[in-house]
CSV table of C-alpha atoms in Angstrom, one decimal:
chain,number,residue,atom,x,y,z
A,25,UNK,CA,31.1,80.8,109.9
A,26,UNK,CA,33.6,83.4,110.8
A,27,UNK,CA,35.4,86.2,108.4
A,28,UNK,CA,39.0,85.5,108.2
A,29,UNK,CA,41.7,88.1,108.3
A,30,UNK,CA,44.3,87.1,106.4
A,31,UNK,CA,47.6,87.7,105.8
A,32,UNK,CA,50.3,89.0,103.1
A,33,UNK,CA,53.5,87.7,102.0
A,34,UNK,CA,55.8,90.1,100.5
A,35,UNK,CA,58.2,87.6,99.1
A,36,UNK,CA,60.0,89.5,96.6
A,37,UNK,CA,58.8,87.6,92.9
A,38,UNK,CA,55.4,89.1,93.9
A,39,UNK,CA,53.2,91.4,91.9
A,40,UNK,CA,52.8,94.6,93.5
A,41,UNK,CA,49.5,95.2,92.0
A,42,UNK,CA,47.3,91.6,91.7
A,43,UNK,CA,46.6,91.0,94.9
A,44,UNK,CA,45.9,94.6,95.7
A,45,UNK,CA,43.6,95.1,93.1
A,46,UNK,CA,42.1,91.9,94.5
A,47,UNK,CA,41.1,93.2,97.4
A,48,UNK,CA,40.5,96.6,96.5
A,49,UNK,CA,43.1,98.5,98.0
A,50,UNK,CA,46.0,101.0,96.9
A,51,UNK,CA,49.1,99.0,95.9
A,52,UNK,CA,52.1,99.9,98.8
A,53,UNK,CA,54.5,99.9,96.0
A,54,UNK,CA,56.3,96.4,97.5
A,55,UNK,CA,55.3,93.1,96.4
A,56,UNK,CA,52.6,91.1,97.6
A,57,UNK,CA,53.3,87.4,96.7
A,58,UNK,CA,50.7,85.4,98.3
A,59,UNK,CA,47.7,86.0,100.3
A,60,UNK,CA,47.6,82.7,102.9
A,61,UNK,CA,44.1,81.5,104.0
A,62,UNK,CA,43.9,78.4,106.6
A,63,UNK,CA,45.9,78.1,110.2
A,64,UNK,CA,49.4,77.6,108.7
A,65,UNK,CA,51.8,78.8,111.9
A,66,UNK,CA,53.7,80.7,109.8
A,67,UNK,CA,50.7,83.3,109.2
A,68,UNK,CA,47.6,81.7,110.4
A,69,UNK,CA,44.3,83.6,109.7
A,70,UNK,CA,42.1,85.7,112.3
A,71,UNK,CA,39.1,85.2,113.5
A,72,UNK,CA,36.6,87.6,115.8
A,73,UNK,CA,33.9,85.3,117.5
A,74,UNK,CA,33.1,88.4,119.9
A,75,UNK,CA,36.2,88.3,122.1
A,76,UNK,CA,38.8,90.1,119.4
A,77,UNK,CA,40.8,89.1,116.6
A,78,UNK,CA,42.4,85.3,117.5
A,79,UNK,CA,44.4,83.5,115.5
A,80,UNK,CA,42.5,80.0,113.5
A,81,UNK,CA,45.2,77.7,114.7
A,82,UNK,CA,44.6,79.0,118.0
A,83,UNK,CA,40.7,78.4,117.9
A,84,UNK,CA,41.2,74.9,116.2
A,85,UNK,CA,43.6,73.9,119.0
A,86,UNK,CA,41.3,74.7,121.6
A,87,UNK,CA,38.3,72.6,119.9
A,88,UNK,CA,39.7,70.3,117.2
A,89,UNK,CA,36.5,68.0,116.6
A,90,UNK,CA,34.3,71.1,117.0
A,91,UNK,CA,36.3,72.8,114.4
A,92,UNK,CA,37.6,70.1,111.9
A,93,UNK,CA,35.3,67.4,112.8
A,94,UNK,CA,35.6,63.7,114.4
A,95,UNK,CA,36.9,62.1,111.1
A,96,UNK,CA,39.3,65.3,110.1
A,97,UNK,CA,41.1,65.1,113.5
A,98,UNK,CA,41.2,60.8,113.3
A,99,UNK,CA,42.6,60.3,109.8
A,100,UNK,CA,45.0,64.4,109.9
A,101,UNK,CA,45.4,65.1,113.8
A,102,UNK,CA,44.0,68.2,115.7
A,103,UNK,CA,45.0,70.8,112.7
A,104,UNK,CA,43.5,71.7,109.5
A,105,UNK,CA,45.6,70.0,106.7
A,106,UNK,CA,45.7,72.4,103.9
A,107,UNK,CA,46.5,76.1,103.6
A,108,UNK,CA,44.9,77.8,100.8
A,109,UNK,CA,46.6,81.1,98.9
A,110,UNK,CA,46.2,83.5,96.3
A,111,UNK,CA,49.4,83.5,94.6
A,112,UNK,CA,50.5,86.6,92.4
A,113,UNK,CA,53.7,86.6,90.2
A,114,UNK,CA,55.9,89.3,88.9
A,115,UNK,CA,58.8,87.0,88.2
A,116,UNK,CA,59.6,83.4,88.0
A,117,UNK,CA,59.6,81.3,91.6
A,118,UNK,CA,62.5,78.7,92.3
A,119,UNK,CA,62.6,75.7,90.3
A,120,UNK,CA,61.7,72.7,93.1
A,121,UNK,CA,60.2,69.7,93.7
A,122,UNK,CA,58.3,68.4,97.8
A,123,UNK,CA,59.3,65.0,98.7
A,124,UNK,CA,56.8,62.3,99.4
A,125,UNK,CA,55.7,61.6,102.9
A,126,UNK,CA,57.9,58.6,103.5
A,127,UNK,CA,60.9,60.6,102.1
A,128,UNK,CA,59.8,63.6,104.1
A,129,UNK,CA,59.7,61.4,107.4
A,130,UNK,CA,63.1,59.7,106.8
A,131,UNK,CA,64.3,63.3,105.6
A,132,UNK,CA,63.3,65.2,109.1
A,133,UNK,CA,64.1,62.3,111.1
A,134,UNK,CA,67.9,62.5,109.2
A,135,UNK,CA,68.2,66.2,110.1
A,136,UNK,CA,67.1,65.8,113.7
A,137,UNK,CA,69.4,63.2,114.2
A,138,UNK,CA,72.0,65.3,113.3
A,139,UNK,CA,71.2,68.4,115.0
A,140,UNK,CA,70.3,70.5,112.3
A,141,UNK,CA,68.0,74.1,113.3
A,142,UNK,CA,64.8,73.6,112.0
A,143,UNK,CA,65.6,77.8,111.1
A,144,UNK,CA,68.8,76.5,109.3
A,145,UNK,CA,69.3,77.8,105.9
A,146,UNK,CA,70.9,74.7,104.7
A,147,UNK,CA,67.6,72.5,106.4
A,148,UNK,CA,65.8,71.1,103.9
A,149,UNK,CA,62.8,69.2,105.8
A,150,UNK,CA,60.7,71.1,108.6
A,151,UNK,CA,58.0,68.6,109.0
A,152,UNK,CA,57.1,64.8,108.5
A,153,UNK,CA,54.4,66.1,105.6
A,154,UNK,CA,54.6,65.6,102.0
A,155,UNK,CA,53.0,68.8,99.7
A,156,UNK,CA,50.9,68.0,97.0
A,157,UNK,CA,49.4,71.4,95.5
A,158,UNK,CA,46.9,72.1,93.2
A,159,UNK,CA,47.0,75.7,91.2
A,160,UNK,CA,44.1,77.2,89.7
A,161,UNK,CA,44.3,80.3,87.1
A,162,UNK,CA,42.6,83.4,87.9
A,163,UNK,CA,45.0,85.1,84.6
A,164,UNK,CA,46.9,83.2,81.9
A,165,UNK,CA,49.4,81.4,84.1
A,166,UNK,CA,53.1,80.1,82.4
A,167,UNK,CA,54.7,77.7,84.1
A,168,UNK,CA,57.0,74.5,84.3
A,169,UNK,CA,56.1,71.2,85.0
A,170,UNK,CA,57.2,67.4,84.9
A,171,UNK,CA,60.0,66.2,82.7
A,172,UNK,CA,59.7,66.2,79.0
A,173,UNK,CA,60.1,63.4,76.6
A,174,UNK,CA,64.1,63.4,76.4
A,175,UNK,CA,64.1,62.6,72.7
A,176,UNK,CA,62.0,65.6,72.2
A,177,UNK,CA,64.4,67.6,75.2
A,178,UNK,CA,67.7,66.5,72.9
A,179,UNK,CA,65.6,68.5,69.9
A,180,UNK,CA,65.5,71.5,72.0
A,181,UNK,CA,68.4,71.8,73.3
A,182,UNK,CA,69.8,70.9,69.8
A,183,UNK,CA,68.4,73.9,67.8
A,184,UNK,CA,70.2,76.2,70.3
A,185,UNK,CA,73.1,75.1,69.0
A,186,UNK,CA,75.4,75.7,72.2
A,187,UNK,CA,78.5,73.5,72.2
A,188,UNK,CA,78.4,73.1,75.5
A,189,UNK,CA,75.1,71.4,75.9
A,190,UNK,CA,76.1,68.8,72.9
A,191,UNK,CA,77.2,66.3,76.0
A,192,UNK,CA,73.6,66.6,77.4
A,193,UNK,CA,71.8,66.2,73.7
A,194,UNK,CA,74.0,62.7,73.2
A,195,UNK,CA,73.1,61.6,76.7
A,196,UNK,CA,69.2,62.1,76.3
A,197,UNK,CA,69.8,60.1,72.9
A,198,UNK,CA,71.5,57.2,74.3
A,199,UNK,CA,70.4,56.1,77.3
A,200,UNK,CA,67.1,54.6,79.0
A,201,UNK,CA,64.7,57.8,80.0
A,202,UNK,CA,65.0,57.7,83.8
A,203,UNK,CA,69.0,57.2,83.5
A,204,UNK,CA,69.1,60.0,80.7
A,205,UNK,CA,67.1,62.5,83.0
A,206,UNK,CA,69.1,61.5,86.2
A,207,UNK,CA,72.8,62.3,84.4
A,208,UNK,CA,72.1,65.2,82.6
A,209,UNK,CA,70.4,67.1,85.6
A,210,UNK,CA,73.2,66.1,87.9
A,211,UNK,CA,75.7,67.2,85.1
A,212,UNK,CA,73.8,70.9,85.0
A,213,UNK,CA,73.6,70.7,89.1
A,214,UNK,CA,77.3,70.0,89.8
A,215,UNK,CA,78.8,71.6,86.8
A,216,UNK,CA,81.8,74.4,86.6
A,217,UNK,CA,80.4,77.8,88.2
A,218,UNK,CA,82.4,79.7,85.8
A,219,UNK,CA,81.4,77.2,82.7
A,220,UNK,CA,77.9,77.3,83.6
A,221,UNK,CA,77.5,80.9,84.1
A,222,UNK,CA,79.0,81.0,79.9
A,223,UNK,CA,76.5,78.2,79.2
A,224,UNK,CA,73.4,79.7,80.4
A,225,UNK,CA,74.5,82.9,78.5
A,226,UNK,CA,75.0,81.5,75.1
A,227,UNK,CA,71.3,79.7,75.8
A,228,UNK,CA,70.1,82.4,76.4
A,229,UNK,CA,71.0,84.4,73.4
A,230,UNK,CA,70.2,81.7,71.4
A,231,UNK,CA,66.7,80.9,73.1
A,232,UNK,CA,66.1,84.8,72.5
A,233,UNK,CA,66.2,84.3,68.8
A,234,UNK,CA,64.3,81.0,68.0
A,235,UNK,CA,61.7,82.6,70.4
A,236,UNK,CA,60.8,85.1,67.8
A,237,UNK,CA,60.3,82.3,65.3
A,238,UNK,CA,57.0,80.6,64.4
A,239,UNK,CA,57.9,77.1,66.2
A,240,UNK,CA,55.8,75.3,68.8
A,241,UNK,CA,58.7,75.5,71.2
A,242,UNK,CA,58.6,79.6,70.7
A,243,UNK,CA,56.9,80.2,74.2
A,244,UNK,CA,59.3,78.1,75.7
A,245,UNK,CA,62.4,79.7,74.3
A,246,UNK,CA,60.8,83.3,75.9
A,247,UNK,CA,60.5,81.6,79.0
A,248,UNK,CA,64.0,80.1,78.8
A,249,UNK,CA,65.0,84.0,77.9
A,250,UNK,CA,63.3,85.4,80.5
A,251,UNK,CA,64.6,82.9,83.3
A,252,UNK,CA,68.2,83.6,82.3
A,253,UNK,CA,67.9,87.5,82.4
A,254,UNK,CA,66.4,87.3,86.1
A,255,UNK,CA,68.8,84.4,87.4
A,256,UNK,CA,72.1,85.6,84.9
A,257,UNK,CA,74.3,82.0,85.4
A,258,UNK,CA,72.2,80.0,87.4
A,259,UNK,CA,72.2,76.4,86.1
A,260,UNK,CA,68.4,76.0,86.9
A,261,UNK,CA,68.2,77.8,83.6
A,262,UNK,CA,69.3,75.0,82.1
A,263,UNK,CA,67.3,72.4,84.3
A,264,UNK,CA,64.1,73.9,83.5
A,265,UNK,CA,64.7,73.2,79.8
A,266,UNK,CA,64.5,69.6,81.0
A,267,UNK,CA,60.8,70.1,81.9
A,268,UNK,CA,57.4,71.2,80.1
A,269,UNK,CA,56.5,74.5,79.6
A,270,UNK,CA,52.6,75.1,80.4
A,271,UNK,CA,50.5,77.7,80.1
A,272,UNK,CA,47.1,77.5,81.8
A,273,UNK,CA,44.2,79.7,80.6
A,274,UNK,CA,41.9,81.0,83.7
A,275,UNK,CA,39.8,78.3,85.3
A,276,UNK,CA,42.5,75.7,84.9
A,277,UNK,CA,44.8,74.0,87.2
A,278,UNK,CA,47.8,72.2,87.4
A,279,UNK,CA,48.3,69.2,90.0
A,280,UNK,CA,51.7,68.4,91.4
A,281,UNK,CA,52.4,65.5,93.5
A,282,UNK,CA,55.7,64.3,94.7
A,283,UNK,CA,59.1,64.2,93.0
A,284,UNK,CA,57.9,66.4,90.2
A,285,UNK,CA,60.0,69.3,89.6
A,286,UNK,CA,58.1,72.2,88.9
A,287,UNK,CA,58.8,76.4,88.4
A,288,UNK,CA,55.9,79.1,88.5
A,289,UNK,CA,57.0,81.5,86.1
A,290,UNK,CA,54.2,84.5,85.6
A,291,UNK,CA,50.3,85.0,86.6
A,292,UNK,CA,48.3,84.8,89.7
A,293,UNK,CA,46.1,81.8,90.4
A,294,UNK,CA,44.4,79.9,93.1
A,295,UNK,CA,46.8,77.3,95.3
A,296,UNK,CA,46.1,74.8,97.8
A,297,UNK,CA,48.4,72.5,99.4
A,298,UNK,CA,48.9,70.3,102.3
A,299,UNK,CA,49.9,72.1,105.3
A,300,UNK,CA,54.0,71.8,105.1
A,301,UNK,CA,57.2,73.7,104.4
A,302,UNK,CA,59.1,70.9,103.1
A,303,UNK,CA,61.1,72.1,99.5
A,304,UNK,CA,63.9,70.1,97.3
A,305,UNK,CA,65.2,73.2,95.5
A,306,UNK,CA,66.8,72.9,92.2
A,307,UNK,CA,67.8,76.4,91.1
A,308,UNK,CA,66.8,79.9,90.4
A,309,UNK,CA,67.3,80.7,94.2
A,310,UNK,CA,70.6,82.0,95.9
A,311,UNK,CA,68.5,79.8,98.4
A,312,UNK,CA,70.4,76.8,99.1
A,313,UNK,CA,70.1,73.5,96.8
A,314,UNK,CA,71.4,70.0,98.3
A,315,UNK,CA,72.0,68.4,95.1
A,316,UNK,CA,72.6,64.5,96.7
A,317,UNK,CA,68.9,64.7,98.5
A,318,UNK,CA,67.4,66.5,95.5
A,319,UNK,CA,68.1,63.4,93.2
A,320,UNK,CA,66.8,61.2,96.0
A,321,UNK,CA,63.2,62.8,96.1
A,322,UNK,CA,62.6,63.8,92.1
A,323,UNK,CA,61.0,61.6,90.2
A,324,UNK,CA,62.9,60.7,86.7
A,325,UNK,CA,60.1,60.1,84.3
A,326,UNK,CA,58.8,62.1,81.7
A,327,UNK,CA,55.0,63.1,81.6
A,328,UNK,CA,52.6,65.5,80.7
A,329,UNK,CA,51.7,68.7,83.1
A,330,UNK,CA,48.4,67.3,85.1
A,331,UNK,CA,46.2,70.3,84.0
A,332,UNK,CA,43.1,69.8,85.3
A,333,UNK,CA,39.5,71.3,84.0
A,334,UNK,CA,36.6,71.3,86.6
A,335,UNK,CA,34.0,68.7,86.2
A,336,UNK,CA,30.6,70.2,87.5
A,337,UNK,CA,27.7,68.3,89.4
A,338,UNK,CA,23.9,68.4,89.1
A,339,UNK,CA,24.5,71.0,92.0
A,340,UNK,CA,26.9,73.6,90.5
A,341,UNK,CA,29.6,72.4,92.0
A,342,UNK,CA,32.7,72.4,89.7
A,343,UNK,CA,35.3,70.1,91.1
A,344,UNK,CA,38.8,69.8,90.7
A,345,UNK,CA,39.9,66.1,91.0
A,346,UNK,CA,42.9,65.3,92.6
A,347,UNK,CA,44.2,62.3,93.9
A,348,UNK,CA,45.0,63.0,97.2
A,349,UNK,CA,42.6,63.8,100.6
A,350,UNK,CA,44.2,66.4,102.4
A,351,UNK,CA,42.5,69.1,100.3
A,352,UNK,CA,39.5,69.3,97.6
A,353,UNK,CA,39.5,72.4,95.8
A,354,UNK,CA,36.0,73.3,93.8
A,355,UNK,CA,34.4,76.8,92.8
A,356,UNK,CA,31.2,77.8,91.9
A,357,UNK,CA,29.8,80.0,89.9
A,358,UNK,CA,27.0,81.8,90.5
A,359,UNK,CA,24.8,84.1,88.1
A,360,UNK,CA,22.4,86.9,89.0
A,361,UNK,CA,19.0,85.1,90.3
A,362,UNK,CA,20.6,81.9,90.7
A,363,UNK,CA,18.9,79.5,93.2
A,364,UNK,CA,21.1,79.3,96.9
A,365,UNK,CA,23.5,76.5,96.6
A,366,UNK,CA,23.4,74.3,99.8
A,367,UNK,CA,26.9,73.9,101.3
A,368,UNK,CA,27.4,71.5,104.0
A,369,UNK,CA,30.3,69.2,104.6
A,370,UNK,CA,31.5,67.0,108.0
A,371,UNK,CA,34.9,68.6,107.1
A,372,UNK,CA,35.8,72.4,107.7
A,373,UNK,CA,35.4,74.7,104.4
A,374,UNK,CA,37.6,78.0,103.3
A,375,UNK,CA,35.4,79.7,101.0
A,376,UNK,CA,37.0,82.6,98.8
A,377,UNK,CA,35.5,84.8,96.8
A,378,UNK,CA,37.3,86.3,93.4
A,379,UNK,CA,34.6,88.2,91.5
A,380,UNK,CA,31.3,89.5,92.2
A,381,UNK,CA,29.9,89.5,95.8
A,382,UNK,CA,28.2,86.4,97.7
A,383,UNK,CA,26.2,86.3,100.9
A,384,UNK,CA,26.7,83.0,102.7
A,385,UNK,CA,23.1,82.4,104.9
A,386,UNK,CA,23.6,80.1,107.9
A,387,UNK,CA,20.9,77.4,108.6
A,388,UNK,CA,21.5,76.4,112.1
A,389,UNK,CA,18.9,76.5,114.4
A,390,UNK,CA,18.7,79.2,116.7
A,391,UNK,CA,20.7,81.2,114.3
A,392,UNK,CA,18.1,81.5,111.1
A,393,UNK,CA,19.5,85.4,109.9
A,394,UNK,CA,23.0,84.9,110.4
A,395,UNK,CA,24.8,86.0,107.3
A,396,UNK,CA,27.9,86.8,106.0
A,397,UNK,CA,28.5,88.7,103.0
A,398,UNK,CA,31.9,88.2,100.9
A,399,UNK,CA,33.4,90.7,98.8
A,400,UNK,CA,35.7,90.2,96.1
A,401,UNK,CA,39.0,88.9,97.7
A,402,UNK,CA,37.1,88.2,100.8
A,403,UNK,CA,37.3,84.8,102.9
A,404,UNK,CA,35.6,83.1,105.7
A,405,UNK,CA,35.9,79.5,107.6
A,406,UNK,CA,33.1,77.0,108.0
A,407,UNK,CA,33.5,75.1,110.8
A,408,UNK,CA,32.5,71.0,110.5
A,409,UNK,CA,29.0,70.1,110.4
A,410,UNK,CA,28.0,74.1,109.7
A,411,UNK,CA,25.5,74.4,107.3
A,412,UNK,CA,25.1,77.2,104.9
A,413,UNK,CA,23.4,78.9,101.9
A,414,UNK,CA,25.5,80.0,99.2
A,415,UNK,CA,24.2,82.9,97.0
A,416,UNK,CA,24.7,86.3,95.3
A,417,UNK,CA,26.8,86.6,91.9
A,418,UNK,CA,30.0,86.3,91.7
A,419,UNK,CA,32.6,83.2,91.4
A,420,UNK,CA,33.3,81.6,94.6
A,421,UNK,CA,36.5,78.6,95.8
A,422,UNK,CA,35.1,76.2,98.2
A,423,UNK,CA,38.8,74.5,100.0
A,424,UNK,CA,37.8,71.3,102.0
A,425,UNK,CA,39.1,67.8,102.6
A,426,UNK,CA,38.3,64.2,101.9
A,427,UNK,CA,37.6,62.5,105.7
């Protein structure tokens, strides 16, 4: 088992105070967005095994099976498939949705073909990999997820009574769900700069208002409110009021798989996701937004956000389930005088710790006392086939794979 430095990304929606206080040091003043755990190129963790700090994708390449185990490396290659993040928000993230992996393979192939810069703003695939993601509140967490029932939309978007949106209220009316969805968000997409800047203006006042009323679309309308003051004209205003509003309470998550657009608006949480940088983006970005192979990817049918409570074993265990093998993302949580929970897995292990303070006890032979002791916001990698001893009191993620 081996202590992971870790990284900070200071993307610019980040709080500059969450993931500081996480770890327990003074805030820099800038943001601090996401803390990446895992071997992720891009900013892989470190690891000391006596030699100096090296980086985990570094170690992994130079012992795959050691490190990931026979069946991680057969069914996901020589890498570990899912980075693992603490994500803090200040302000809303771009609306987007990740492609699936036959569309991401046909996507990166596309772009090769034509000789696009994998760097290039205007890229939109950087890998073969599709992205499912799972997010787990550590805070009350808002966010967007999944198309709405259209009927229910058309309400919406009624009651702000803005002339301009009329067209998209008689669409979602009239026409079969996945044609309704399809139209209106390429109308909102491809619409008249200058039109659309007026559009999102008048929503917005409007959403202001009806926010402050007793509804059960009022957190919604704040959102909608909010989303227009930080991105003034941008017409993912108006796509996000295609989708659900969601707010998760600590301890719950929210599964995305692919084609579902998606926005994190406020909170910090847990994420996991499979190891790849591919993004559809839809709006609130001056990023760019390729509306053509954005409608190829999203999926155009309404349904409710995926939030996900953990289900708990005879162990301790509390599992979320997801539908997908790249990652498996469970937590435990552990009170003062609790037995040691035995963790053991043929597949490599991130184990985070987010309150409290744990000790994980290795039980290989030859190594009896070898112990590591994680403080809040503190990390380490368990190599495949490692067995430890989990105990202490605290609350504890546990990020492996199904091989």
């Amino acid at each position: 088992m081996d202590r992971l430095v870790n990284t900070v990304r200071p993307y610019a929606w980040g709080s500059t105070t969450a993931i500081p206080e996480l770890l327990g040091v003074a805030p820099t003043g800038e943001p601090q967005a996401e803390l990446w755990m895992g071997a992720h190129p891009g900013a892989p963790s470190r690891v000391d095994r006596g030699t100096g700090a090296v980086a985990l994708s570094e170690v992994i390449a130079a012992d795959p099976e050691g490190e990931l185990g026979a069946a991680a490396v057969g069914r996901f290659g020589p890498r570990l498939p899912f980075l693992l993040k603490v994500l803090a928000s200040a302000s809303p993230l771009s609306l987007q949705v990740h492609p699936d992996l036959t569309q991401a393979g046909e996507g990166f192939a596309a772009e090769e073909e034509r000789g696009v810069p994998v760097d290039a703003p205007h890229r939109n695939y950087k890998d073969t990999n599709h992205k499912p993601e799972l997010i787990c509140a550590l805070t009350p967490f808002d966010g967007m997820c999944g198309f709405r029932d259209p009927d229910e939309t058309a309400e919406l978007l009624a009651a702000l009574e803005v002339d301009s949106l009329k067209p998209y209220v008689d669409i979602l009316h009239a026409h079969p769900e996945s044609h309704a969805l399809r139209e209106v968000l390429t109308a909102v997409l491809t619409a008249d700069p200058e039109a659309m800047t007026e559009t999102v203006h008048q929503a917005a006042l409007a959403a202001e208002r009806l926010s402050a009323l007793d509804g059960p679309h009022a957190p919604a309308y704040a959102a909608y409110a909010s989303l227009a003051r930080h991105f003034p004209g941008d017409p993912g205003v108006i796509a996000s009021m295609l989708l659900n509003f969601v707010r998760l309470q600590p301890g719950e998550a929210l599964y995305l798989g692919a084609g579902v657009p998606h926005a994190y608006l406020d909170g910090m949480g847990v994420e996991i996701m499979a190891n790849s940088d591919n993004v559809l983006r839809c709006g609130l970005t001056p990023k760019h937004v390729d509306v053509p192979e954005l409608l190829r990817v999203v999926r155009f049918e309404s349904e409710a956000p995926a939030v996900l409570r953990p289900e708990a074993d005879a162990s301790g265990e509390e599992l979320y389930a997801t539908p997908i093998d790249e990652f498996r993302l469970s937590r435990y949580v552990l009170a003062q005088g609790a037995e040691p929970r035995a963790l053991s897995a043929a597949t490599p292990q991130v184990l985070l710790c987010v309150s409290g303070a744990v000790t994980l006890r290795g039980e290989a032979e030859g190594d009896p006392d070898g112990e590591l002791r994680l403080a809040r916001g503190e990390s380490a990698f368990v190599r495949a086939g490692e067995r430890i001893a989990l105990t202490g009191e605290g609350t504890v993620f546990r990020a492996t794979l199904v091989a």
